[in-house]
PDB file of N, CA and C in Angstrom:
ATOM      1  N   MET A1282       9.660 -12.927   2.727  1.00  0.00           N
ATOM      2  CA  MET A1282       8.559 -12.843   1.490  1.00  0.00           C
ATOM      3  C   MET A1282       9.123 -11.395   0.553  1.00  0.00           C
ATOM      4  N   ILE A1283       9.659 -11.853  -0.514  1.00  0.00           N
ATOM      5  CA  ILE A1283       9.892 -10.991  -1.839  1.00  0.00           C
ATOM      6  C   ILE A1283       8.690 -10.061  -2.611  1.00  0.00           C
ATOM      7  N   LEU A1284       9.037  -8.953  -2.528  1.00  0.00           N
ATOM      8  CA  LEU A1284       7.958  -7.975  -3.100  1.00  0.00           C
ATOM      9  C   LEU A1284       8.736  -6.945  -3.922  1.00  0.00           C
ATOM     10  N   THR A1285       8.633  -7.234  -4.950  1.00  0.00           N
ATOM     11  CA  THR A1285       9.052  -6.232  -6.322  1.00  0.00           C
ATOM     12  C   THR A1285       7.764  -5.997  -7.401  1.00  0.00           C
ATOM     13  N   SER A1286       8.314  -4.490  -8.172  1.00  0.00           N
ATOM     14  CA  SER A1286       7.133  -4.557  -8.946  1.00  0.00           C
ATOM     15  C   SER A1286       7.353  -4.727 -10.395  1.00  0.00           C
ATOM     16  N   ALA A1287       8.451  -5.890 -10.432  1.00  0.00           N
ATOM     17  CA  ALA A1287       8.532  -6.298 -11.708  1.00  0.00           C
ATOM     18  C   ALA A1287       7.858  -7.449 -11.868  1.00  0.00           C
ATOM     19  N   ASN A1288       7.806  -7.948 -13.171  1.00  0.00           N
ATOM     20  CA  ASN A1288       6.567  -8.738 -13.200  1.00  0.00           C
ATOM     21  C   ASN A1288       7.419 -10.208 -13.283  1.00  0.00           C
ATOM     22  N   THR A1289       9.051 -10.575 -12.738  1.00  0.00           N
ATOM     23  CA  THR A1289       9.621 -11.747 -12.776  1.00  0.00           C
ATOM     24  C   THR A1289      10.783 -11.162 -11.669  1.00  0.00           C
ATOM     25  N   LEU A1290      11.289 -12.429 -11.386  1.00  0.00           N
ATOM     26  CA  LEU A1290      12.458 -12.673 -10.419  1.00  0.00           C
ATOM     27  C   LEU A1290      13.646 -12.943 -11.125  1.00  0.00           C
ATOM     28  N   THR A1291      14.705 -12.007 -11.058  1.00  0.00           N
ATOM     29  CA  THR A1291      15.786 -12.394 -11.838  1.00  0.00           C
ATOM     30  C   THR A1291      16.639 -13.520 -11.054  1.00  0.00           C
ATOM     31  N   ASN A1292      17.084 -14.137 -12.041  1.00  0.00           N
ATOM     32  CA  ASN A1292      17.825 -15.818 -11.515  1.00  0.00           C
ATOM     33  C   ASN A1292      17.185 -16.387 -10.379  1.00  0.00           C
ATOM     34  N   LYS A1293      15.858 -16.422 -10.554  1.00  0.00           N
ATOM     35  CA  LYS A1293      14.762 -17.392  -9.390  1.00  0.00           C
ATOM     36  C   LYS A1293      13.542 -17.622 -10.806  1.00  0.00           C
ATOM     37  N   GLU A1294      13.339 -19.513 -10.359  1.00  0.00           N
ATOM     38  CA  GLU A1294      12.711 -19.973 -11.034  1.00  0.00           C
ATOM     39  C   GLU A1294      11.251 -20.330 -10.479  1.00  0.00           C
ATOM     40  N   ILE A1295      10.283 -19.423 -11.042  1.00  0.00           N
ATOM     41  CA  ILE A1295       8.808 -19.631 -10.687  1.00  0.00           C
ATOM     42  C   ILE A1295       8.790 -20.943 -10.731  1.00  0.00           C
ATOM     43  N   ILE A1296       8.041 -21.197  -9.632  1.00  0.00           N
ATOM     44  CA  ILE A1296       7.383 -22.678  -9.938  1.00  0.00           C
ATOM     45  C   ILE A1296       5.827 -23.150  -9.636  1.00  0.00           C
ATOM     46  N   GLU A1297       5.456 -21.691  -9.165  1.00  0.00           N
ATOM     47  CA  GLU A1297       3.728 -21.811  -9.220  1.00  0.00           C
ATOM     48  C   GLU A1297       3.266 -20.412  -9.064  1.00  0.00           C
ATOM     49  N   TYR A1298       2.313 -19.788  -9.807  1.00  0.00           N
ATOM     50  CA  TYR A1298       1.290 -19.135  -9.271  1.00  0.00           C
ATOM     51  C   TYR A1298       0.377 -18.722  -8.488  1.00  0.00           C
ATOM     52  N   LYS A1299       0.319 -18.043  -7.406  1.00  0.00           N
ATOM     53  CA  LYS A1299      -0.837 -18.311  -6.532  1.00  0.00           C
ATOM     54  C   LYS A1299      -2.087 -17.622  -6.998  1.00  0.00           C
ATOM     55  N   GLY A1300      -1.627 -16.747  -7.646  1.00  0.00           N
ATOM     56  CA  GLY A1300      -3.393 -16.032  -8.002  1.00  0.00           C
ATOM     57  C   GLY A1300      -2.809 -14.245  -7.194  1.00  0.00           C
ATOM     58  N   LEU A1301      -3.748 -13.466  -7.499  1.00  0.00           N
ATOM     59  CA  LEU A1301      -3.653 -12.154  -7.537  1.00  0.00           C
ATOM     60  C   LEU A1301      -4.198 -11.999  -6.417  1.00  0.00           C
ATOM     61  N   VAL A1302      -3.462 -10.928  -5.245  1.00  0.00           N
ATOM     62  CA  VAL A1302      -3.664 -10.554  -3.735  1.00  0.00           C
ATOM     63  C   VAL A1302      -3.724  -9.164  -3.680  1.00  0.00           C
ATOM     64  N   THR A1303      -4.149  -9.017  -2.743  1.00  0.00           N
ATOM     65  CA  THR A1303      -4.757  -7.494  -2.470  1.00  0.00           C
ATOM     66  C   THR A1303      -4.506  -6.953  -1.027  1.00  0.00           C
ATOM     67  N   GLY A1304      -4.518  -5.838  -0.844  1.00  0.00           N
ATOM     68  CA  GLY A1304      -4.711  -5.421   0.734  1.00  0.00           C
ATOM     69  C   GLY A1304      -4.763  -4.155   0.843  1.00  0.00           C
ATOM     70  N   GLU A1305      -5.720  -3.752   0.954  1.00  0.00           N
ATOM     71  CA  GLU A1305      -6.574  -2.196   1.558  1.00  0.00           C
ATOM     72  C   GLU A1305      -6.239  -1.656   2.800  1.00  0.00           C
ATOM     73  N   SER A1306      -6.439   0.034   2.892  1.00  0.00           N
ATOM     74  CA  SER A1306      -6.342   0.695   3.679  1.00  0.00           C
ATOM     75  C   SER A1306      -7.148   2.133   3.642  1.00  0.00           C
ATOM     76  N   LEU A1307      -7.593   2.174   4.739  1.00  0.00           N
ATOM     77  CA  LEU A1307      -8.413   3.823   4.749  1.00  0.00           C
ATOM     78  C   LEU A1307      -8.077   4.482   5.698  1.00  0.00           C
ATOM     79  N   ILE A1308      -7.702   5.792   5.048  1.00  0.00           N
ATOM     80  CA  ILE A1308      -7.100   7.163   6.004  1.00  0.00           C
ATOM     81  C   ILE A1308      -8.620   7.958   5.895  1.00  0.00           C
ATOM     82  N   GLY A1309      -8.865   8.992   6.953  1.00  0.00           N
ATOM     83  CA  GLY A1309      -9.702   9.647   6.614  1.00  0.00           C
ATOM     84  C   GLY A1309      -8.592  11.645   6.912  1.00  0.00           C
ATOM     85  N   ALA A1310      -9.271  12.316   5.919  1.00  0.00           N
ATOM     86  CA  ALA A1310      -9.005  13.520   6.494  1.00  0.00           C
ATOM     87  C   ALA A1310     -10.147  14.357   6.496  1.00  0.00           C
ATOM     88  N   ASN A1311     -10.142  15.321   6.831  1.00  0.00           N
ATOM     89  CA  ASN A1311     -11.197  16.448   7.640  1.00  0.00           C
ATOM     90  C   ASN A1311     -10.704  17.728   7.419  1.00  0.00           C
ATOM     91  N   ILE A1312     -11.170  18.114   5.832  1.00  0.00           N
ATOM     92  CA  ILE A1312     -10.641  19.469   5.503  1.00  0.00           C
ATOM     93  C   ILE A1312     -10.350  20.254   6.726  1.00  0.00           C
ATOM     94  N   TYR A1313     -11.966  20.455   7.369  1.00  0.00           N
ATOM     95  CA  TYR A1313     -11.629  21.987   8.381  1.00  0.00           C
ATOM     96  C   TYR A1313     -10.202  21.876   9.251  1.00  0.00           C
ATOM     97  N   LYS A1314     -10.514  20.263  10.190  1.00  0.00           N
ATOM     98  CA  LYS A1314      -9.463  20.217  11.142  1.00  0.00           C
ATOM     99  C   LYS A1314      -7.927  20.185  10.716  1.00  0.00           C
ATOM    100  N   ASP A1315      -7.654  19.543   9.512  1.00  0.00           N
ATOM    101  CA  ASP A1315      -6.524  18.954   8.940  1.00  0.00           C
ATOM    102  C   ASP A1315      -6.061  20.200   8.200  1.00  0.00           C
ATOM    103  N   LEU A1316      -6.986  21.448   8.004  1.00  0.00           N
ATOM    104  CA  LEU A1316      -6.430  22.141   7.405  1.00  0.00           C
ATOM    105  C   LEU A1316      -5.488  23.412   8.432  1.00  0.00           C
ATOM    106  N   PHE A1317      -6.254  23.630   9.488  1.00  0.00           N
ATOM    107  CA  PHE A1317      -5.289  24.065  10.439  1.00  0.00           C
ATOM    108  C   PHE A1317      -3.836  23.666  11.059  1.00  0.00           C
ATOM    109  N   SER A1318      -3.810  22.280  11.158  1.00  0.00           N
ATOM    110  CA  SER A1318      -3.025  21.324  11.841  1.00  0.00           C
ATOM    111  C   SER A1318      -1.748  21.069  10.475  1.00  0.00           C
ATOM    112  N   GLY A1319      -2.422  21.062   9.294  1.00  0.00           N
ATOM    113  CA  GLY A1319      -1.399  21.005   8.427  1.00  0.00           C
ATOM    114  C   GLY A1319      -0.754  22.348   8.039  1.00  0.00           C
ATOM    115  N   VAL A1320      -0.970  23.835   8.721  1.00  0.00           N
ATOM    116  CA  VAL A1320      -0.248  24.807   8.144  1.00  0.00           C
ATOM    117  C   VAL A1320       0.671  24.899   9.050  1.00  0.00           C
ATOM    118  N   ARG A1321       0.863  24.037   9.886  1.00  0.00           N
ATOM    119  CA  ARG A1321       1.759  24.089  11.210  1.00  0.00           C
ATOM    120  C   ARG A1321       2.833  23.081  10.242  1.00  0.00           C
ATOM    121  N   ASP A1322       2.632  21.992   9.536  1.00  0.00           N
ATOM    122  CA  ASP A1322       3.483  21.296   8.792  1.00  0.00           C
ATOM    123  C   ASP A1322       4.155  21.307   8.001  1.00  0.00           C
ATOM    124  N   VAL A1323       3.474  21.780   7.271  1.00  0.00           N
ATOM    125  CA  VAL A1323       4.080  22.629   5.698  1.00  0.00           C
ATOM    126  C   VAL A1323       5.318  23.162   6.088  1.00  0.00           C
ATOM    127  N   VAL A1324       6.831  22.356   5.247  1.00  0.00           N
ATOM    128  CA  VAL A1324       7.749  22.661   5.168  1.00  0.00           C
ATOM    129  C   VAL A1324       8.462  22.356   3.606  1.00  0.00           C
ATOM    130  N   GLY A1325       9.023  23.536   3.050  1.00  0.00           N
ATOM    131  CA  GLY A1325       9.390  23.519   1.561  1.00  0.00           C
ATOM    132  C   GLY A1325       8.078  22.868   0.906  1.00  0.00           C
ATOM    133  N   GLY A1326       6.619  23.561   0.971  1.00  0.00           N
ATOM    134  CA  GLY A1326       5.559  23.251  -0.001  1.00  0.00           C
ATOM    135  C   GLY A1326       5.318  21.332   0.656  1.00  0.00           C
ATOM    136  N   ARG A1327       5.971  21.109   1.635  1.00  0.00           N
ATOM    137  CA  ARG A1327       5.269  19.414   1.392  1.00  0.00           C
ATOM    138  C   ARG A1327       4.332  19.753   3.020  1.00  0.00           C
ATOM    139  N   THR A1328       3.340  18.559   3.007  1.00  0.00           N
ATOM    140  CA  THR A1328       2.808  18.389   4.462  1.00  0.00           C
ATOM    141  C   THR A1328       3.390  17.499   4.973  1.00  0.00           C
ATOM    142  N   SER A1329       4.254  17.564   5.808  1.00  0.00           N
ATOM    143  CA  SER A1329       4.830  16.223   6.511  1.00  0.00           C
ATOM    144  C   SER A1329       3.899  15.095   7.145  1.00  0.00           C
ATOM    145  N   ARG A1330       2.203  15.713   7.784  1.00  0.00           N
ATOM    146  CA  ARG A1330       1.616  14.607   8.399  1.00  0.00           C
ATOM    147  C   ARG A1330       1.005  14.066   7.293  1.00  0.00           C
ATOM    148  N   TYR A1331       0.400  14.443   6.667  1.00  0.00           N
ATOM    149  CA  TYR A1331      -0.352  13.851   5.068  1.00  0.00           C
ATOM    150  C   TYR A1331       0.755  12.315   4.980  1.00  0.00           C
ATOM    151  N   GLU A1332       1.989  13.190   4.858  1.00  0.00           N
ATOM    152  CA  GLU A1332       2.848  12.224   3.919  1.00  0.00           C
ATOM    153  C   GLU A1332       3.196  10.784   5.264  1.00  0.00           C
ATOM    154  N   GLU A1333       2.949  11.538   6.464  1.00  0.00           N
ATOM    155  CA  GLU A1333       3.124  10.083   7.280  1.00  0.00           C
ATOM    156  C   GLU A1333       1.865   9.293   6.951  1.00  0.00           C
ATOM    157  N   GLU A1334       0.748   9.774   7.322  1.00  0.00           N
ATOM    158  CA  GLU A1334      -0.512   9.291   7.519  1.00  0.00           C
ATOM    159  C   GLU A1334      -0.631   8.024   5.815  1.00  0.00           C
ATOM    160  N   LEU A1335      -0.044   8.760   4.720  1.00  0.00           N
ATOM    161  CA  LEU A1335      -0.282   8.001   4.048  1.00  0.00           C
ATOM    162  C   LEU A1335       1.110   6.677   3.666  1.00  0.00           C
ATOM    163  N   GLU A1336       1.839   6.675   3.756  1.00  0.00           N
ATOM    164  CA  GLU A1336       2.888   5.947   4.084  1.00  0.00           C
ATOM    165  C   GLU A1336       2.625   5.191   5.783  1.00  0.00           C
ATOM    166  N   GLU A1337       1.427   5.353   6.257  1.00  0.00           N
ATOM    167  CA  GLU A1337       1.037   4.380   7.230  1.00  0.00           C
ATOM    168  C   GLU A1337       0.386   3.502   6.632  1.00  0.00           C
ATOM    169  N   ALA A1338      -0.581   4.042   6.022  1.00  0.00           N
ATOM    170  CA  ALA A1338      -2.029   3.249   5.243  1.00  0.00           C
ATOM    171  C   ALA A1338      -1.078   2.498   4.020  1.00  0.00           C
ATOM    172  N   ARG A1339      -0.158   2.881   3.373  1.00  0.00           N
ATOM    173  CA  ARG A1339       0.936   2.479   2.704  1.00  0.00           C
ATOM    174  C   ARG A1339       1.214   1.041   3.082  1.00  0.00           C
ATOM    175  N   ASP A1340       1.757   0.742   4.058  1.00  0.00           N
ATOM    176  CA  ASP A1340       2.524   0.061   5.402  1.00  0.00           C
ATOM    177  C   ASP A1340       1.512  -1.152   5.461  1.00  0.00           C
ATOM    178  N   ILE A1341      -0.231  -0.513   5.768  1.00  0.00           N
ATOM    179  CA  ILE A1341      -0.735  -1.288   6.016  1.00  0.00           C
ATOM    180  C   ILE A1341      -1.731  -2.008   5.249  1.00  0.00           C
ATOM    181  N   ALA A1342      -1.586  -1.879   4.447  1.00  0.00           N
ATOM    182  CA  ALA A1342      -1.883  -2.197   3.034  1.00  0.00           C
ATOM    183  C   ALA A1342      -0.916  -3.308   2.169  1.00  0.00           C
ATOM    184  N   ILE A1343       0.056  -3.059   2.765  1.00  0.00           N
ATOM    185  CA  ILE A1343       1.424  -3.965   2.013  1.00  0.00           C
ATOM    186  C   ILE A1343       1.174  -5.272   2.552  1.00  0.00           C
ATOM    187  N   GLU A1344       1.265  -4.955   4.043  1.00  0.00           N
ATOM    188  CA  GLU A1344       1.159  -6.101   5.191  1.00  0.00           C
ATOM    189  C   GLU A1344       0.279  -6.609   5.532  1.00  0.00           C
ATOM    190  N   SER A1345      -0.811  -6.061   4.845  1.00  0.00           N
ATOM    191  CA  SER A1345      -2.390  -6.902   4.663  1.00  0.00           C
ATOM    192  C   SER A1345      -1.894  -7.766   3.591  1.00  0.00           C
ATOM    193  N   MET A1346      -1.571  -7.634   2.756  1.00  0.00           N
ATOM    194  CA  MET A1346      -1.264  -8.250   0.864  1.00  0.00           C
ATOM    195  C   MET A1346      -0.722  -9.486   1.175  1.00  0.00           C
ATOM    196  N   LYS A1347       0.786  -9.021   2.095  1.00  0.00           N
ATOM    197  CA  LYS A1347       1.817 -10.337   2.152  1.00  0.00           C
ATOM    198  C   LYS A1347       1.299 -11.230   3.106  1.00  0.00           C
ATOM    199  N   GLU A1348       0.255 -11.240   4.154  1.00  0.00           N
ATOM    200  CA  GLU A1348      -0.473 -12.190   5.051  1.00  0.00           C
ATOM    201  C   GLU A1348      -1.288 -12.875   4.024  1.00  0.00           C
ATOM    202  N   LYS A1349      -1.866 -12.342   2.878  1.00  0.00           N
ATOM    203  CA  LYS A1349      -2.765 -12.666   2.051  1.00  0.00           C
ATOM    204  C   LYS A1349      -1.875 -14.200   1.390  1.00  0.00           C
ATOM    205  N   ALA A1350      -1.039 -13.422   0.795  1.00  0.00           N
ATOM    206  CA  ALA A1350       0.128 -14.705   0.049  1.00  0.00           C
ATOM    207  C   ALA A1350       0.962 -15.660   0.908  1.00  0.00           C
ATOM    208  N   GLU A1351       1.201 -15.425   1.851  1.00  0.00           N
ATOM    209  CA  GLU A1351       1.261 -15.973   2.772  1.00  0.00           C
ATOM    210  C   GLU A1351       0.786 -17.361   3.197  1.00  0.00           C
ATOM    211  N   ARG A1352      -0.603 -17.058   3.282  1.00  0.00           N
ATOM    212  CA  ARG A1352      -1.456 -18.291   3.666  1.00  0.00           C
ATOM    213  C   ARG A1352      -1.769 -18.482   2.250  1.00  0.00           C
ATOM    214  N   LEU A1353      -1.101 -18.198   1.039  1.00  0.00           N
ATOM    215  CA  LEU A1353      -1.261 -19.138  -0.555  1.00  0.00           C
ATOM    216  C   LEU A1353      -0.239 -19.893  -0.364  1.00  0.00           C
ATOM    217  N   GLY A1354       0.835 -19.929   0.683  1.00  0.00           N
ATOM    218  CA  GLY A1354       1.860 -20.542   0.407  1.00  0.00           C
ATOM    219  C   GLY A1354       2.775 -19.976  -0.301  1.00  0.00           C
ATOM    220  N   ALA A1355       2.417 -18.438  -0.836  1.00  0.00           N
ATOM    221  CA  ALA A1355       3.586 -17.684  -1.539  1.00  0.00           C
ATOM    222  C   ALA A1355       4.859 -17.105  -0.902  1.00  0.00           C
ATOM    223  N   ASN A1356       5.802 -17.298  -1.475  1.00  0.00           N
ATOM    224  CA  ASN A1356       7.273 -16.736  -0.648  1.00  0.00           C
ATOM    225  C   ASN A1356       7.859 -15.276  -1.919  1.00  0.00           C
ATOM    226  N   ALA A1357       6.406 -14.958  -2.457  1.00  0.00           N
ATOM    227  CA  ALA A1357       6.884 -13.912  -3.119  1.00  0.00           C
ATOM    228  C   ALA A1357       5.666 -13.078  -3.674  1.00  0.00           C
ATOM    229  N   ILE A1358       5.730 -11.283  -4.057  1.00  0.00           N
ATOM    230  CA  ILE A1358       4.704 -10.968  -4.644  1.00  0.00           C
ATOM    231  C   ILE A1358       5.524 -10.344  -5.816  1.00  0.00           C
ATOM    232  N   ILE A1359       4.951 -10.205  -7.425  1.00  0.00           N
ATOM    233  CA  ILE A1359       5.323  -9.653  -8.503  1.00  0.00           C
ATOM    234  C   ILE A1359       4.061  -8.679  -9.167  1.00  0.00           C
ATOM    235  N   GLY A1360       5.313  -7.964  -9.618  1.00  0.00           N
ATOM    236  CA  GLY A1360       4.242  -6.949  -9.986  1.00  0.00           C
ATOM    237  C   GLY A1360       3.212  -6.092  -9.412  1.00  0.00           C
ATOM    238  N   ILE A1361       3.702  -5.848  -8.238  1.00  0.00           N
ATOM    239  CA  ILE A1361       3.133  -4.934  -7.265  1.00  0.00           C
ATOM    240  C   ILE A1361       2.672  -3.450  -7.657  1.00  0.00           C
ATOM    241  N   LYS A1362       1.314  -3.217  -7.438  1.00  0.00           N
ATOM    242  CA  LYS A1362       0.943  -1.581  -7.969  1.00  0.00           C
ATOM    243  C   LYS A1362       0.162  -1.708  -6.591  1.00  0.00           C
ATOM    244  N   ILE A1363       0.872  -0.302  -6.483  1.00  0.00           N
ATOM    245  CA  ILE A1363      -0.033   0.801  -5.731  1.00  0.00           C
ATOM    246  C   ILE A1363      -1.020   1.654  -5.883  1.00  0.00           C
ATOM    247  N   SER A1364      -2.172   2.212  -5.779  1.00  0.00           N
ATOM    248  CA  SER A1364      -2.991   2.891  -5.622  1.00  0.00           C
ATOM    249  C   SER A1364      -3.671   3.715  -4.822  1.00  0.00           C
ATOM    250  N   TYR A1365      -4.191   4.794  -5.128  1.00  0.00           N
ATOM    251  CA  TYR A1365      -4.664   5.815  -4.229  1.00  0.00           C
ATOM    252  C   TYR A1365      -5.957   6.603  -4.660  1.00  0.00           C
ATOM    253  N   ASP A1366      -7.354   6.333  -3.937  1.00  0.00           N
ATOM    254  CA  ASP A1366      -8.261   6.891  -4.427  1.00  0.00           C
ATOM    255  C   ASP A1366      -9.115   7.686  -3.740  1.00  0.00           C
ATOM    256  N   ASN A1367      -9.489   8.624  -3.538  1.00  0.00           N
ATOM    257  CA  ASN A1367     -10.466   9.663  -2.702  1.00  0.00           C
ATOM    258  C   ASN A1367     -11.693   9.323  -3.274  1.00  0.00           C
ATOM    259  N   LEU A1368     -12.493   9.004  -1.914  1.00  0.00           N
ATOM    260  CA  LEU A1368     -13.564   8.020  -1.835  1.00  0.00           C
ATOM    261  C   LEU A1368     -14.601   9.686  -1.489  1.00  0.00           C
ATOM    262  N   GLY A1369     -14.460  10.452  -1.153  1.00  0.00           N
ATOM    263  CA  GLY A1369     -14.998  12.004  -0.958  1.00  0.00           C
ATOM    264  C   GLY A1369     -15.194  11.390   0.593  1.00  0.00           C
ATOM    265  N   GLY A1370     -16.750  12.325   0.669  1.00  0.00           N
ATOM    266  CA  GLY A1370     -17.023  12.090   2.389  1.00  0.00           C
ATOM    267  C   GLY A1370     -17.757  13.526   2.894  1.00  0.00           C
ATOM    268  N   THR A1371     -17.970  13.511   4.088  1.00  0.00           N
ATOM    269  CA  THR A1371     -19.224  14.499   4.445  1.00  0.00           C
ATOM    270  C   THR A1371     -17.982  15.386   5.568  1.00  0.00           C
ATOM    271  N   MET A1372     -17.294  17.180   4.567  1.00  0.00           N
ATOM    272  CA  MET A1372     -16.564  17.070   5.662  1.00  0.00           C
ATOM    273  C   MET A1372     -15.031  17.191   5.268  1.00  0.00           C
ATOM    274  N   GLY A1373     -14.623  16.261   4.304  1.00  0.00           N
ATOM    275  CA  GLY A1373     -13.507  15.845   4.730  1.00  0.00           C
ATOM    276  C   GLY A1373     -13.289  15.065   3.209  1.00  0.00           C
ATOM    277  N   ASN A1374     -12.185  13.985   3.266  1.00  0.00           N
ATOM    278  CA  ASN A1374     -12.174  13.028   2.300  1.00  0.00           C
ATOM    279  C   ASN A1374     -11.840  11.778   2.857  1.00  0.00           C
ATOM    280  N   THR A1375     -11.961   9.996   2.405  1.00  0.00           N
ATOM    281  CA  THR A1375     -11.478   9.323   2.767  1.00  0.00           C
ATOM    282  C   THR A1375     -10.384   9.284   1.912  1.00  0.00           C
ATOM    283  N   ILE A1376      -9.646   8.506   1.986  1.00  0.00           N
ATOM    284  CA  ILE A1376      -8.886   8.171   0.954  1.00  0.00           C
ATOM    285  C   ILE A1376      -8.278   6.415   1.351  1.00  0.00           C
ATOM    286  N   LEU A1377      -8.358   5.735   0.032  1.00  0.00           N
ATOM    287  CA  LEU A1377      -8.365   4.327  -0.251  1.00  0.00           C
ATOM    288  C   LEU A1377      -6.631   4.353  -0.877  1.00  0.00           C
ATOM    289  N   VAL A1378      -6.467   3.332   0.111  1.00  0.00           N
ATOM    290  CA  VAL A1378      -4.410   2.854  -0.536  1.00  0.00           C
ATOM    291  C   VAL A1378      -5.050   1.384  -0.665  1.00  0.00           C
ATOM    292  N   THR A1379      -4.507   1.017  -1.625  1.00  0.00           N
ATOM    293  CA  THR A1379      -5.182  -0.388  -2.568  1.00  0.00           C
ATOM    294  C   THR A1379      -3.027  -1.002  -3.057  1.00  0.00           C
ATOM    295  N   ALA A1380      -2.782  -2.357  -2.204  1.00  0.00           N
ATOM    296  CA  ALA A1380      -1.641  -2.431  -2.900  1.00  0.00           C
ATOM    297  C   ALA A1380      -2.308  -3.634  -3.492  1.00  0.00           C
ATOM    298  N   TYR A1381      -1.524  -4.289  -4.744  1.00  0.00           N
ATOM    299  CA  TYR A1381      -2.108  -5.582  -5.320  1.00  0.00           C
ATOM    300  C   TYR A1381      -0.810  -6.218  -6.445  1.00  0.00           C
ATOM    301  N   GLY A1382      -0.722  -7.430  -6.420  1.00  0.00           N
ATOM    302  CA  GLY A1382       0.159  -8.528  -7.292  1.00  0.00           C
ATOM    303  C   GLY A1382      -0.143  -9.355  -7.136  1.00  0.00           C
ATOM    304  N   THR A1383       0.785 -10.037  -7.834  1.00  0.00           N
ATOM    305  CA  THR A1383       0.990 -11.331  -8.124  1.00  0.00           C
ATOM    306  C   THR A1383       1.252 -12.813  -7.317  1.00  0.00           C
ATOM    307  N   ALA A1384       1.187 -13.003  -6.313  1.00  0.00           N
ATOM    308  CA  ALA A1384       1.587 -13.821  -5.186  1.00  0.00           C
ATOM    309  C   ALA A1384       1.994 -15.437  -6.042  1.00  0.00           C
ATOM    310  N   ILE A1385       3.400 -15.705  -6.046  1.00  0.00           N
ATOM    311  CA  ILE A1385       4.068 -16.661  -6.132  1.00  0.00           C
ATOM    312  C   ILE A1385       4.765 -17.600  -5.518  1.00  0.00           C
ATOM    313  N   LYS A1386       5.313 -18.689  -5.971  1.00  0.00           N
ATOM    314  CA  LYS A1386       6.396 -19.509  -5.315  1.00  0.00           C
ATOM    315  C   LYS A1386       7.657 -19.614  -6.135  1.00  0.00           C
ATOM    316  N   TYR A1387       8.554 -19.279  -5.576  1.00  0.00           N
ATOM    317  CA  TYR A1387      10.264 -19.536  -6.541  1.00  0.00           C
ATOM    318  C   TYR A1387      11.054 -20.572  -5.952  1.00  0.00           C
ATOM    319  N   GLU A1388      11.914 -21.225  -6.214  1.00  0.00           N
ATOM    320  CA  GLU A1388      13.014 -21.426  -5.819  1.00  0.00           C
ATOM    321  C   GLU A1388      14.211 -21.135  -5.764  1.00  0.00           C
TER     322      GLU A1388
END
């Protein structure tokens, strides 16, 4: 499965557009619990624990999107975008990670 943020595939002929595919993943962040554990993870101004959780959530969203494209008979997804939304929550935050793009079949 080819994945690209470009809107076309170089040197490939798109023979069918299968439609929009999406994948979502949620992660929770408890401000009080994560504040103290995050202090230990901060190196050079970066919080590695949150980066790892976001990376895992992004990977889950992309994998979900790929599975949906495969079910449609696609062999590539073009125009991929990834968004992060804070949904709020009690005593913390819930982050929604969404991956979306156009499933296609190419030769």
